[in-house]
Amino acid sequence: MDTPKFKPFIRQTISHSRQWEWIPPDLQEAVQVVSHVLPFRTNEYVLDQLIDWNNIPDDPIYRLTFPHRDMLAPDDYARLKELVMGKADQPALVELVRRIRMRMNPHPAGQMTHNVPRVNDAPLKGLQHKYKETVLFFPSSGQTCHAYCTFCFRWPQFVGMEDMKFDAKESHELASYLRMHPEVTDVLITGGDPLIMNTRSLEAYIEPLLAPDLAHIQNIRIGTKSVAYWPQRFVTDRDADDLLRLFERVVASGKNMAIMGHYNHAVELRPAIAQQAVKRIVGTGATLRMQGPLIRHINEDPASWAELWQTGVRLGAIPYYMFVERDTGPREYFQLPLARAHEIFQAAYQMVSGLSRTVRGPSMSAFPGKVVIDGIAQVGGEKVFALQFLQARNADWVRKPFYAKFDPHATWMDELKPAFGKEKFFFEEEGGARSEFGAEPPGARKVIPLLSARQEGGGAAPASAGCDSHSAA
């Protein structure tokens, strides 16, 4: 049997795909124009197996992977089209693209300004540490994906915005940082997509985490869209078996190997190979959790979410999160009112059994933490959103209920106002902020000394002064 080879397509090569001629000229133009601002990359499996070409542009996976003109403001699109098609004024094109991108909030929720730990008062490249228990690690060789989602909040990683990148070239700084932070139990290896790497490269990042002096690391997570966009990674790729053996070694070491599978629509789990990938992953003893954002034009149908969760549970996966689309990129194109998000989540939740009700949502990964909308209620004669933190910069905020005035148009945390005549939410009164553009979180900056190679080998190490409050609170 011939093993399918991964074949990507980008703006410069998509016309070589057999499906290109099926796309009407106006949609072809949108791909060529908008992809100068937003990343575009797809692959043969997505084109052949996931998109219904009789239903474009409304097919959800087409909208999920192909840029559309409405992702840009009409004036921006018109000017961009003029410069792209004219091919004359390259400096003007570069400058316009830069201006459009910078208006798109390229680092939401303070991920560059507040989530990056500092070592000797310098940022530690390739790491984020927003919540006490969890460190995010961005290996440099995993900073692309099998295909790009048009909504992706990490889009600056893929478009050449070098000062917006998270990428770590070495793993030793991660291990050194973790040794100084015994409160960390989870490491999330993310990107891009770490599973774009071959198994040998991935192993070089994971093996150091199995060392005896990192016994406090209980969970090694990998964030990946490959389960949906290239399930062959777990089934027929040349080193697919090696990848599964790596998962087994992590499990045998006593740690949990957690695959955080990004799914956006039920169709992504319908192909036989996608289901086989799930079975092979869970067969190693690893866990597979399913998560994704609720996105206008893509997955507003509660029945699609219910099918996705039910299919996943049947195969051994765990429904985990329904997120609210983040306030970045072409958010006006994708965002839904929070009231509508809650309505869709509630309808999908009602369709499934208790085994699928491990899912949490709709959840906003906002600046102060993960805020879930628990419900819409009448309290003291006032219609309100009932909210709480599932994770927070300050652990004392977690699971503490709070309320916002009901607003049928609000789409994000910073658009909500406190209920019952209050001027601030409780966490703002305690020094927190609703948005990365608000007040600094409480706590003074502290310097974290990094162990040198000599010191790791047995020399005296300087005393740790604690963790930067931006990253670990």
Coordinates of C-alpha atoms in Angstrom, one line a residue:
M1 CA 0.0 0.0 0.0
D2 CA 1.3 3.4 -0.9
T3 CA 1.8 5.6 2.1
P4 CA 0.2 9.1 1.6
K5 CA 2.8 11.9 1.5
F6 CA 2.1 15.2 3.1
K7 CA 1.7 17.8 0.4
P8 CA 1.1 21.4 1.5
F9 CA -0.2 24.3 -0.6
I10 CA 0.4 28.0 0.1
R11 CA -0.6 31.2 -1.8
Q12 CA 2.2 30.6 -4.4
T13 CA 1.3 27.0 -5.1
I14 CA -2.5 26.6 -4.4
S15 CA -3.1 27.1 -8.2
H16 CA -1.3 23.7 -8.7
S17 CA -4.0 21.8 -6.8
R18 CA -6.7 20.1 -8.8
Q19 CA -9.4 21.9 -6.8
W20 CA -8.2 25.4 -7.7
E21 CA -10.2 25.5 -11.0
W22 CA -13.4 24.6 -9.0
I23 CA -13.1 27.9 -7.1
P24 CA -14.9 30.9 -8.7
P25 CA -12.6 33.8 -9.8
D26 CA -13.8 36.2 -7.0
L27 CA -12.9 33.6 -4.3
Q28 CA -9.6 33.0 -6.0
E29 CA -8.9 36.7 -5.9
A30 CA -9.7 36.8 -2.2
V31 CA -7.2 34.1 -1.5
Q32 CA -4.5 35.8 -3.3
V33 CA -5.2 39.2 -1.7
V34 CA -6.1 38.4 1.9
S35 CA -3.2 35.9 2.3
H36 CA -0.8 38.8 2.1
V37 CA -2.1 39.8 5.5
L38 CA -3.2 36.5 7.1
P39 CA -1.4 33.2 6.8
F40 CA -2.6 30.6 4.3
R41 CA -1.6 27.0 4.2
T42 CA -3.6 23.9 3.5
N43 CA -2.8 20.3 2.4
E44 CA -4.1 17.6 0.1
Y45 CA -5.9 15.7 2.8
V46 CA -7.9 18.8 3.8
L47 CA -8.7 19.5 0.1
D48 CA -9.6 15.9 -0.7
Q49 CA -11.3 14.6 2.4
L50 CA -12.7 17.5 4.5
I51 CA -14.1 20.2 2.1
D52 CA -17.4 19.7 0.3
W53 CA -16.6 21.5 -3.0
N54 CA -20.3 21.6 -3.9
N55 CA -20.9 23.9 -1.0
I56 CA -18.2 26.6 -1.3
P57 CA -17.8 29.2 0.0
D58 CA -20.2 28.1 2.8
D59 CA -18.5 24.8 3.5
P60 CA -17.2 25.1 7.1
I61 CA -13.7 23.6 6.4
Y62 CA -13.3 25.9 3.3
R63 CA -14.1 28.9 5.5
L64 CA -11.8 27.5 8.2
T65 CA -8.8 27.3 5.9
F66 CA -9.3 29.7 2.9
P67 CA -9.1 33.5 3.4
H68 CA -12.2 35.5 2.5
R69 CA -12.4 39.2 1.5
D70 CA -14.8 40.0 4.4
M71 CA -11.9 39.2 6.8
L72 CA -10.6 42.7 6.0
A73 CA -12.4 46.0 6.1
P74 CA -13.7 47.0 2.6
D75 CA -11.3 49.9 2.2
D76 CA -8.3 47.8 3.3
Y77 CA -9.3 45.1 0.9
A78 CA -9.7 47.5 -2.0
R79 CA -6.3 49.2 -1.5
L80 CA -4.6 45.9 -0.9
K81 CA -6.1 44.4 -4.1
E82 CA -4.9 47.4 -6.0
L83 CA -1.3 47.0 -4.7
V84 CA -1.3 43.2 -5.0
M85 CA -2.7 43.1 -8.6
G86 CA -0.6 46.1 -9.6
K87 CA 2.7 44.4 -8.5
A88 CA 4.4 47.8 -8.8
D89 CA 4.7 49.5 -5.5
Q90 CA 6.2 46.8 -3.2
P91 CA 7.2 49.2 -0.4
A92 CA 3.6 50.5 -0.2
L93 CA 2.3 47.0 -0.1
V94 CA 4.6 46.0 2.7
E95 CA 3.6 49.1 4.7
L96 CA -0.1 48.6 4.2
V97 CA 0.1 45.0 5.3
R98 CA 2.0 46.0 8.4
R99 CA -0.6 48.6 9.3
I100 CA -3.5 46.2 8.9
R101 CA -1.8 43.5 11.0
M102 CA -1.0 45.9 13.8
R103 CA -4.7 46.9 14.0
M104 CA -5.5 43.2 14.6
N105 CA -4.2 43.0 18.2
P106 CA -1.5 40.5 17.3
H107 CA -0.6 39.5 20.9
P108 CA -4.0 39.1 22.7
A109 CA -4.3 38.6 26.5
G110 CA -0.9 40.0 27.2
Q111 CA 0.9 36.9 25.9
M112 CA 4.0 38.8 24.9
T113 CA 4.0 41.5 27.6
H114 CA 2.7 39.6 30.7
N115 CA 3.0 35.9 30.1
V116 CA 6.7 35.6 29.3
P117 CA 8.9 34.7 32.3
R118 CA 12.1 36.8 32.8
V119 CA 15.5 35.4 33.6
N120 CA 18.1 37.9 35.0
D121 CA 15.6 40.6 34.0
A122 CA 15.5 39.4 30.4
P123 CA 12.6 37.6 28.7
L124 CA 13.1 33.8 28.4
K125 CA 12.5 33.2 24.7
G126 CA 10.1 30.5 23.7
L127 CA 8.3 30.2 27.1
Q128 CA 5.0 31.5 28.6
H129 CA 4.0 31.1 32.2
K130 CA 0.6 32.6 32.9
Y131 CA -0.8 30.2 35.4
K132 CA 1.2 28.8 38.4
E133 CA 0.9 25.1 37.5
T134 CA 1.4 25.3 33.7
V135 CA 4.3 26.4 31.5
L136 CA 4.0 26.7 27.7
F137 CA 7.0 25.8 25.6
F138 CA 7.3 26.8 21.9
P139 CA 10.0 24.7 20.1
S140 CA 11.4 26.6 17.2
S141 CA 11.1 23.6 14.8
G142 CA 7.4 23.3 15.6
Q143 CA 6.4 26.8 14.5
T144 CA 4.2 25.9 11.5
C145 CA 1.2 23.6 11.0
H146 CA -0.1 21.0 8.6
A147 CA -2.7 23.7 7.6
Y148 CA -3.6 27.1 9.1
C149 CA -6.9 28.0 10.5
T150 CA -8.1 31.4 9.4
F151 CA -9.2 32.3 13.0
C152 CA -5.9 31.2 14.7
F153 CA -5.0 33.6 17.5
R154 CA -1.3 32.8 16.9
W155 CA -1.4 34.0 13.3
P156 CA 1.6 36.4 13.8
Q157 CA 3.8 33.3 14.3
F158 CA 3.2 32.4 10.6
V159 CA 3.4 35.7 8.7
G160 CA 7.0 36.8 9.3
M161 CA 6.3 39.1 12.2
E162 CA 9.6 38.2 13.8
D163 CA 9.2 40.4 16.9
M164 CA 5.9 38.6 17.6
K165 CA 7.3 35.1 17.6
F166 CA 7.7 32.6 20.4
D167 CA 10.4 30.0 19.6
A168 CA 12.9 28.2 21.7
K169 CA 15.9 26.8 19.9
E170 CA 17.1 24.8 22.9
S171 CA 15.4 22.6 25.5
H172 CA 17.9 23.1 28.3
E173 CA 16.6 26.5 29.4
L174 CA 13.1 24.9 29.8
A175 CA 14.5 22.2 32.1
S176 CA 16.5 24.8 34.0
Y177 CA 13.5 26.9 34.5
L178 CA 11.4 23.9 35.6
R179 CA 14.0 22.9 38.2
M180 CA 13.6 26.2 39.9
H181 CA 9.8 26.0 39.9
P182 CA 8.5 22.9 41.7
E183 CA 5.0 24.4 41.7
V184 CA 4.8 23.6 37.9
T185 CA 3.1 20.3 37.2
D186 CA 2.2 20.7 33.5
V187 CA 4.3 21.5 30.5
L188 CA 2.3 22.3 27.3
I189 CA 4.4 21.9 24.1
T190 CA 2.7 24.1 21.6
G191 CA 3.4 26.2 18.5
G192 CA 2.4 26.2 15.6
D193 CA 2.1 22.5 15.9
P194 CA 4.8 20.4 17.6
L195 CA 3.7 17.4 15.6
I196 CA 4.9 19.0 12.4
M197 CA 8.3 17.8 13.7
N198 CA 9.6 14.3 13.2
T199 CA 9.6 12.0 16.2
R200 CA 13.3 12.3 16.7
S201 CA 13.1 16.1 17.0
L202 CA 10.1 15.9 19.4
E203 CA 11.8 13.3 21.5
A204 CA 14.8 15.7 22.1
Y205 CA 12.4 18.1 23.8
I206 CA 10.4 15.5 25.7
E207 CA 13.1 13.2 27.0
P208 CA 14.7 15.8 29.4
L209 CA 11.3 16.2 31.1
L210 CA 11.5 12.6 32.2
A211 CA 14.6 13.2 34.3
P212 CA 14.3 12.2 38.0
D213 CA 14.9 15.8 39.2
L214 CA 11.8 16.9 37.3
A215 CA 9.5 14.4 39.1
H216 CA 7.1 17.4 39.9
I217 CA 6.2 17.5 36.2
Q218 CA 3.2 15.2 36.1
N219 CA 1.6 16.0 32.8
I220 CA 3.3 16.6 29.4
R221 CA 0.8 18.1 27.0
I222 CA 1.1 18.5 23.2
G223 CA -1.2 21.0 21.5
T224 CA -2.0 19.8 18.0
K225 CA -4.3 20.2 15.1
S226 CA -2.8 17.2 13.3
V227 CA -5.6 15.0 14.6
A228 CA -7.9 16.8 12.3
Y229 CA -5.7 18.2 9.4
W230 CA -3.2 15.3 9.1
P231 CA -4.3 12.2 11.1
Q232 CA -1.7 10.2 9.0
R233 CA 0.8 11.5 11.6
F234 CA -0.4 8.8 13.9
V235 CA -1.2 6.1 11.4
T236 CA 0.8 6.0 8.2
D237 CA 3.6 8.5 8.5
R238 CA 7.0 6.9 8.2
D239 CA 7.7 7.5 12.0
A240 CA 4.1 7.2 13.2
D241 CA 4.9 4.0 15.2
D242 CA 8.0 5.8 16.7
L243 CA 5.7 8.6 17.8
L244 CA 3.4 6.2 19.5
R245 CA 6.3 4.5 21.2
L246 CA 7.4 7.9 22.5
F247 CA 3.9 8.4 24.1
E248 CA 4.2 4.9 25.7
R249 CA 7.6 5.8 27.2
V250 CA 6.1 9.0 28.8
V251 CA 3.3 6.9 30.2
A252 CA 5.7 4.2 31.5
S253 CA 7.7 6.9 33.3
G254 CA 4.7 7.6 35.5
K255 CA 3.6 10.8 33.8
N256 CA 0.5 11.6 31.9
M257 CA 0.9 12.1 28.1
A258 CA -1.9 14.4 27.1
I259 CA -2.7 15.2 23.5
M260 CA -4.7 18.4 23.3
G261 CA -6.5 17.8 20.0
H262 CA -7.9 20.9 18.3
Y263 CA -11.1 20.1 16.5
N264 CA -13.5 22.7 15.0
H265 CA -16.2 20.7 13.3
A266 CA -17.7 17.2 13.4
V267 CA -16.6 16.6 9.8
E268 CA -13.0 16.5 11.0
L269 CA -13.6 13.3 12.9
R270 CA -15.7 11.5 10.3
P271 CA -13.0 10.0 8.1
A272 CA -11.9 6.5 9.0
I273 CA -8.3 7.5 9.3
A274 CA -9.1 10.3 11.7
Q275 CA -11.0 7.8 13.9
Q276 CA -8.1 5.4 13.6
A277 CA -5.7 8.1 14.8
V278 CA -7.7 8.6 18.0
K279 CA -7.8 4.9 18.7
R280 CA -4.0 4.6 18.2
I281 CA -3.3 7.6 20.5
V282 CA -5.4 6.4 23.4
G283 CA -4.1 2.8 22.8
T284 CA -0.7 4.0 24.1
G285 CA -2.1 5.0 27.4
A286 CA -2.0 8.7 26.5
T287 CA -5.1 10.9 26.9
L288 CA -6.7 12.8 24.0
R289 CA -8.7 15.9 25.0
M290 CA -10.8 17.7 22.4
Q291 CA -11.0 21.5 22.3
G292 CA -11.7 24.3 19.9
P293 CA -13.4 27.7 19.6
L294 CA -16.9 28.5 18.7
I295 CA -16.7 30.4 15.4
R296 CA -19.2 32.2 13.3
H297 CA -19.5 30.8 9.7
I298 CA -17.9 27.5 10.9
N299 CA -19.5 25.7 13.8
E300 CA -22.7 27.5 15.0
D301 CA -24.8 24.4 14.7
P302 CA -25.1 22.7 18.2
A303 CA -25.7 19.3 16.5
S304 CA -22.1 19.5 15.0
W305 CA -20.6 20.0 18.5
A306 CA -22.8 17.2 19.9
E307 CA -21.7 14.8 17.1
L308 CA -18.0 15.8 17.6
W309 CA -18.1 15.1 21.4
Q310 CA -20.2 11.9 21.1
T311 CA -17.9 10.5 18.4
G312 CA -14.8 11.4 20.4
V313 CA -16.2 9.7 23.6
R314 CA -17.0 6.6 21.6
L315 CA -13.4 6.4 20.4
G316 CA -11.9 7.1 23.9
A317 CA -11.3 10.9 23.7
I318 CA -12.4 13.4 26.3
P319 CA -14.4 16.6 25.4
Y320 CA -12.5 19.4 27.2
Y321 CA -13.2 23.0 26.1
M322 CA -15.5 25.1 23.9
F323 CA -13.7 28.4 23.7
V324 CA -14.9 31.9 22.7
E325 CA -13.1 33.2 19.6
R326 CA -10.2 35.4 20.8
D327 CA -10.1 39.2 20.2
T328 CA -7.4 39.1 17.5
G329 CA -7.0 38.7 13.8
P330 CA -10.2 39.0 11.7
R331 CA -12.3 38.9 14.9
E332 CA -15.2 40.8 13.4
Y333 CA -15.6 38.1 10.8
F334 CA -15.6 35.2 13.3
Q335 CA -17.0 36.6 16.6
L336 CA -20.3 35.8 18.1
P337 CA -22.1 37.5 20.9
L338 CA -21.5 35.8 24.3
A339 CA -25.2 35.4 24.7
R340 CA -25.4 33.4 21.4
A341 CA -22.3 31.4 22.4
H342 CA -24.0 30.3 25.6
E343 CA -27.1 29.4 23.8
I344 CA -25.2 27.2 21.3
F345 CA -23.2 25.5 24.1
Q346 CA -26.3 24.9 26.2
A347 CA -28.1 23.4 23.2
A348 CA -25.2 21.1 22.4
Y349 CA -24.8 20.1 26.0
Q350 CA -28.4 19.0 26.2
M351 CA -27.9 16.6 23.3
V352 CA -25.2 14.5 24.9
S353 CA -24.9 12.1 27.8
G354 CA -22.9 12.6 30.9
L355 CA -19.8 11.1 29.4
S356 CA -19.6 14.1 27.0
R357 CA -20.4 16.6 29.7
T358 CA -16.7 16.8 30.7
V359 CA -16.7 19.7 28.2
R360 CA -16.4 23.3 29.7
G361 CA -17.6 26.4 28.0
P362 CA -18.1 28.8 26.5
S363 CA -14.7 29.9 27.9
M364 CA -12.8 33.1 27.2
S365 CA -9.0 32.9 27.5
A366 CA -8.9 36.6 28.5
F367 CA -6.2 38.6 30.1
P368 CA -7.0 37.8 33.8
G369 CA -7.6 34.1 33.1
K370 CA -10.1 31.6 31.6
V371 CA -13.5 33.0 32.2
V372 CA -16.5 30.6 31.7
I373 CA -20.0 31.8 31.1
D374 CA -22.0 29.6 33.6
G375 CA -25.4 31.0 32.6
I376 CA -27.8 33.9 32.0
A377 CA -30.0 34.6 35.0
Q378 CA -32.3 37.1 36.7
V379 CA -30.8 38.0 40.0
G380 CA -32.4 40.7 42.2
G381 CA -34.5 41.8 39.3
E382 CA -31.4 42.3 37.0
K383 CA -30.6 40.1 34.0
V384 CA -26.9 39.1 34.3
F385 CA -24.2 36.8 32.9
A386 CA -23.1 34.4 35.7
L387 CA -19.3 34.0 35.3
Q388 CA -16.4 32.4 37.0
F389 CA -12.7 31.7 36.5
L390 CA -11.5 28.2 35.6
Q391 CA -7.9 29.5 35.6
A392 CA -6.6 32.8 36.7
R393 CA -3.4 34.9 37.1
N394 CA -4.3 34.9 40.8
A395 CA -5.2 31.4 42.0
D396 CA -7.6 32.9 44.7
W397 CA -9.9 34.0 41.9
V398 CA -10.5 30.5 40.6
R399 CA -14.1 29.2 41.0
K400 CA -15.3 32.5 42.6
P401 CA -18.6 33.4 41.0
F402 CA -19.2 36.9 39.7
Y403 CA -21.7 38.7 37.6
A404 CA -21.8 41.0 34.6
K405 CA -24.7 43.0 33.2
F406 CA -26.4 41.2 30.4
D407 CA -25.4 42.6 27.1
P408 CA -26.8 40.9 24.0
H409 CA -24.0 42.4 21.8
A410 CA -20.9 41.9 24.0
T411 CA -18.4 39.5 22.4
W412 CA -15.5 39.6 24.8
M413 CA -14.5 40.1 28.5
D414 CA -13.5 43.8 28.1
E415 CA -17.0 44.7 26.8
L416 CA -18.7 43.5 29.9
K417 CA -19.7 45.7 32.8
P418 CA -20.2 44.7 36.4
A419 CA -23.7 44.0 37.6
F420 CA -25.6 45.4 40.5
G421 CA -24.3 49.0 40.2
K422 CA -20.7 48.1 40.9
E423 CA -17.9 50.0 39.1
K424 CA -15.4 47.1 39.1
F425 CA -15.4 43.3 39.0
F426 CA -14.0 41.8 42.2
F427 CA -10.6 41.0 40.6
E428 CA -10.2 44.6 39.5
E429 CA -10.8 45.7 43.1
E430 CA -7.9 43.3 44.0
G431 CA -5.5 44.9 41.6
G432 CA -6.2 42.8 38.5
A433 CA -7.3 44.0 35.1
R434 CA -10.0 43.0 32.5
S435 CA -7.7 43.6 29.6
E436 CA -4.0 43.7 28.7
F437 CA -4.5 47.4 28.1
G438 CA -5.6 48.0 31.7
A439 CA -3.7 48.1 35.0
E440 CA -0.8 45.9 35.7
P441 CA -1.5 42.8 37.8
P442 CA -0.4 43.1 41.4
G443 CA 3.1 42.2 42.6
A444 CA 6.5 43.6 42.0
R445 CA 8.8 42.2 39.4
K446 CA 11.5 39.8 40.7
V447 CA 14.6 38.6 39.0
I448 CA 15.0 34.9 38.3
P449 CA 18.6 33.8 38.2
L450 CA 19.2 31.1 35.6
L451 CA 21.5 28.2 36.4
S452 CA 24.5 28.1 34.1
A453 CA 25.8 24.8 32.6
R454 CA 28.6 24.8 35.2
Q455 CA 26.2 25.3 38.1
E456 CA 24.0 22.5 36.8
G457 CA 27.0 20.3 36.8
G458 CA 27.4 20.7 40.6
G459 CA 28.6 24.2 41.2
A460 CA 26.9 26.5 43.7
A461 CA 23.8 28.0 42.3
P462 CA 22.5 31.5 43.2
A463 CA 19.4 31.6 45.3
S464 CA 16.2 32.1 43.4
A465 CA 14.4 35.3 44.0
G466 CA 11.1 33.9 43.0
C467 CA 9.0 34.2 39.9
D468 CA 8.1 37.1 37.8
S469 CA 4.6 38.1 38.8
H470 CA 3.4 38.6 35.2
S471 CA 4.1 34.9 34.3
A472 CA 3.3 32.8 37.3
A473 CA 0.6 34.6 39.3

